[in-house]
C-alpha atoms as a printed R data frame, in Angstrom:
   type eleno elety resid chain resno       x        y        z
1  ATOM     1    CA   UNK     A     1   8.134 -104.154  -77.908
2  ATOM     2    CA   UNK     A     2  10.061 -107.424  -78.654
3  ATOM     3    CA   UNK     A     3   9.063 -108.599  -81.672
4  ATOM     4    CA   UNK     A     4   7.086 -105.877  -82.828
5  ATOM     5    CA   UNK     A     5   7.460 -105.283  -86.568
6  ATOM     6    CA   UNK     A     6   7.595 -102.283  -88.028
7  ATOM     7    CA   UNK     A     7   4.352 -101.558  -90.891
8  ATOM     8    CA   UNK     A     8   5.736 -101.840  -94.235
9  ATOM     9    CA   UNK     A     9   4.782  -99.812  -97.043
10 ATOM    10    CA   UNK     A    10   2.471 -102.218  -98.971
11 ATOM    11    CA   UNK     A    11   1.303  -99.989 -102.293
12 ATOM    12    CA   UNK     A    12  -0.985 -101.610 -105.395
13 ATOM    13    CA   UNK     A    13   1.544 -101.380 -108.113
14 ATOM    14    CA   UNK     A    14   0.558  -98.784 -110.415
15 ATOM    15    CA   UNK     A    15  -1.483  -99.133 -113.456
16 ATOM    16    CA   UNK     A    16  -0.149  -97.372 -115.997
17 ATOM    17    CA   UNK     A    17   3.311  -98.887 -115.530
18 ATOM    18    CA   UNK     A    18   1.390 -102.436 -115.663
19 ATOM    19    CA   UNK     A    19  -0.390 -101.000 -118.790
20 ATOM    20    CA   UNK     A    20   3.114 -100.242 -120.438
21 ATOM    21    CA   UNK     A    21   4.612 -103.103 -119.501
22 ATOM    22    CA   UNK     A    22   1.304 -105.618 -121.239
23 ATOM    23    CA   UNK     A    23   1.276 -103.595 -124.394
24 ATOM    24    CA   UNK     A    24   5.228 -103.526 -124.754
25 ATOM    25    CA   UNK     A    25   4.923 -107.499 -124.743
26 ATOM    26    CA   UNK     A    26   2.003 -107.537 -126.838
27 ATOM    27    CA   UNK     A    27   3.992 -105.265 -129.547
28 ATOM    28    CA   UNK     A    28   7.026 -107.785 -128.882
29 ATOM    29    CA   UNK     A    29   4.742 -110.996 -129.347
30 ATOM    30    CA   UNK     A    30   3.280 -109.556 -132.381
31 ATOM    31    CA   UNK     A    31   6.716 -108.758 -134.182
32 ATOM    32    CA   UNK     A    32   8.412 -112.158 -133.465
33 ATOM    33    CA   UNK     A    33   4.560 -113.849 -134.389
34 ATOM    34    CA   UNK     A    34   4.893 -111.965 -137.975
35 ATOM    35    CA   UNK     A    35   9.061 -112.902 -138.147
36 ATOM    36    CA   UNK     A    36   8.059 -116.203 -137.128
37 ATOM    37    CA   UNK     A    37   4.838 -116.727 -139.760
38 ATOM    38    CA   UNK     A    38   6.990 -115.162 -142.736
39 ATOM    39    CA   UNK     A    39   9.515 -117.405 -141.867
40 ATOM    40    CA   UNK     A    40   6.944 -120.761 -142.120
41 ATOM    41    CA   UNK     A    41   5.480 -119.346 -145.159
42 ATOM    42    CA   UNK     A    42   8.581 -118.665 -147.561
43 ATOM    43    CA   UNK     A    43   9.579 -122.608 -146.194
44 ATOM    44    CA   UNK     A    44  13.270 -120.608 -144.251
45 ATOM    45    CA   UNK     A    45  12.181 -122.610 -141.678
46 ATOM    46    CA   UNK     A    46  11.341 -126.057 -141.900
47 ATOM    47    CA   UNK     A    47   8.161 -127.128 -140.581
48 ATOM    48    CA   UNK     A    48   8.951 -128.631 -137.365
49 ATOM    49    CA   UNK     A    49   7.355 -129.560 -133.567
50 ATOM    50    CA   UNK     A    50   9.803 -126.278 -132.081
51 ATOM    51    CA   UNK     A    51   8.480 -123.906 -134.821
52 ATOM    52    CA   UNK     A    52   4.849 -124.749 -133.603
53 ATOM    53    CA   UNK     A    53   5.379 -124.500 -130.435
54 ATOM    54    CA   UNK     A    54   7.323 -121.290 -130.452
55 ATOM    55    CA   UNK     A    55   4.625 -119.690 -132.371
56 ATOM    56    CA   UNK     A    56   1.805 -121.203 -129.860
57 ATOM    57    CA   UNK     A    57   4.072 -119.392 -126.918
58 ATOM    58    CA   UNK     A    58   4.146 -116.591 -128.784
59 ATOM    59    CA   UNK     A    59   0.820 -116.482 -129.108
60 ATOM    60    CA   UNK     A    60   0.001 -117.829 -126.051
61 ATOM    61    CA   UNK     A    61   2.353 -114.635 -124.682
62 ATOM    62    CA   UNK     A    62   0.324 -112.480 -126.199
63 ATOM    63    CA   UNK     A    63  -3.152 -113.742 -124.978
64 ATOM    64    CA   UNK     A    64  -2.240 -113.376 -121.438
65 ATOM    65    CA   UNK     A    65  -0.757 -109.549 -121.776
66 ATOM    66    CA   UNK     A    66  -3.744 -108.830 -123.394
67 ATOM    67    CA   UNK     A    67  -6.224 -110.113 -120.875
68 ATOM    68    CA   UNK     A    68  -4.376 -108.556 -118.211
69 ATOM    69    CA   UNK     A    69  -3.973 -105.457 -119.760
70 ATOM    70    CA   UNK     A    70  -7.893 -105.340 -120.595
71 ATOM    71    CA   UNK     A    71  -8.509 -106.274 -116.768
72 ATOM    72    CA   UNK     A    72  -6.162 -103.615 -115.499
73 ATOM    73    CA   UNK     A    73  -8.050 -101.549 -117.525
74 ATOM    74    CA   UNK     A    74 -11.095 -102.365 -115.837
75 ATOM    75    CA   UNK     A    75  -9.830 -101.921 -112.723
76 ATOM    76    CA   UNK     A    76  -8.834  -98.218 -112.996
77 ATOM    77    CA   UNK     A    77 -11.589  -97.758 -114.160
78 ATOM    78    CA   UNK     A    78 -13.790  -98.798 -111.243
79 ATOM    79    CA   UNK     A    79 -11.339  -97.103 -108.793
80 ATOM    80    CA   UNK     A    80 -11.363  -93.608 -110.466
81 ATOM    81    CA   UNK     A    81 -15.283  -94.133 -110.212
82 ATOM    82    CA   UNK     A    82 -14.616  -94.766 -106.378
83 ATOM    83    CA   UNK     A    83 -12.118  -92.035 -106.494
84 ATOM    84    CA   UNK     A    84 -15.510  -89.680 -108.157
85 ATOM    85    CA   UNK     A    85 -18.479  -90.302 -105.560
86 ATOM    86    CA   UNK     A    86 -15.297  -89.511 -102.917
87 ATOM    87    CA   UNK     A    87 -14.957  -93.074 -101.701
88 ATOM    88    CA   UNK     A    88 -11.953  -94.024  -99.704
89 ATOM    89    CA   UNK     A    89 -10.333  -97.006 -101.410
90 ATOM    90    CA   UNK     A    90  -9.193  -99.888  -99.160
91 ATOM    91    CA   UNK     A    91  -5.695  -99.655  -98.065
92 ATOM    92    CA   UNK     A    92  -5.495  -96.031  -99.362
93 ATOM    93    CA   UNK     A    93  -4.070  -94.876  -96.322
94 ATOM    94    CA   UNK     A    94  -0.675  -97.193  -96.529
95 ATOM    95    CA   UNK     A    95   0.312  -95.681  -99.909
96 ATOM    96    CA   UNK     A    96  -0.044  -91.761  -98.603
97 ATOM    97    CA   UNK     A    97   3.344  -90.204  -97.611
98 ATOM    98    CA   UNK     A    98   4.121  -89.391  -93.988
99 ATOM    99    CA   UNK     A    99   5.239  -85.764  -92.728
């Protein structure tokens, strides 16, 4: 038909990348938090408005990966308890291959 348009492929992203992805920036935020503390404590850096607020974004950073990686975590939970009492998840039938 004229203007019909062809189903996409619409597929949750998948958790454990999402899992790697939060813990790789919550590794990062903690090393530059520690280079960044050191730094304020042996005076190399001068105590200024930047240093604070690079350490707050830092932190800040690592806040947010953290939630999201504990809510991610939650949420594959509950879907391999779906995936246990044999419950068909919504929109499972987008993500399966075709013949």
């Amino acid at each position: 038909m004229i203007g019909d348009v062809p189903a996409q492929r619409s597929c949750i992203i998948d958790m454990r990348v999402l899992n790697t992805i939060c813990l790789l920036i919550c590794i990062v935020c903690i090393l530059l938090g520690t280079v960044i503390g050191l730094a304020m404590i042996w005076g190399i850096v001068r105590d200024n408005d930047i240093v604070w607020r690079s350490w707050l974004t830092v932190g800040l950073l690592f806040l947010a990966s953290a939630m999201t990686l504990c809510v991610s975590r939650t949420f594959e939970g509950w879907g391999s308890q779906r995936r246990n009492n044999n419950v068909a998840e919504p929109g499972a039938e987008k993500c399966r291959p075709r013949n």
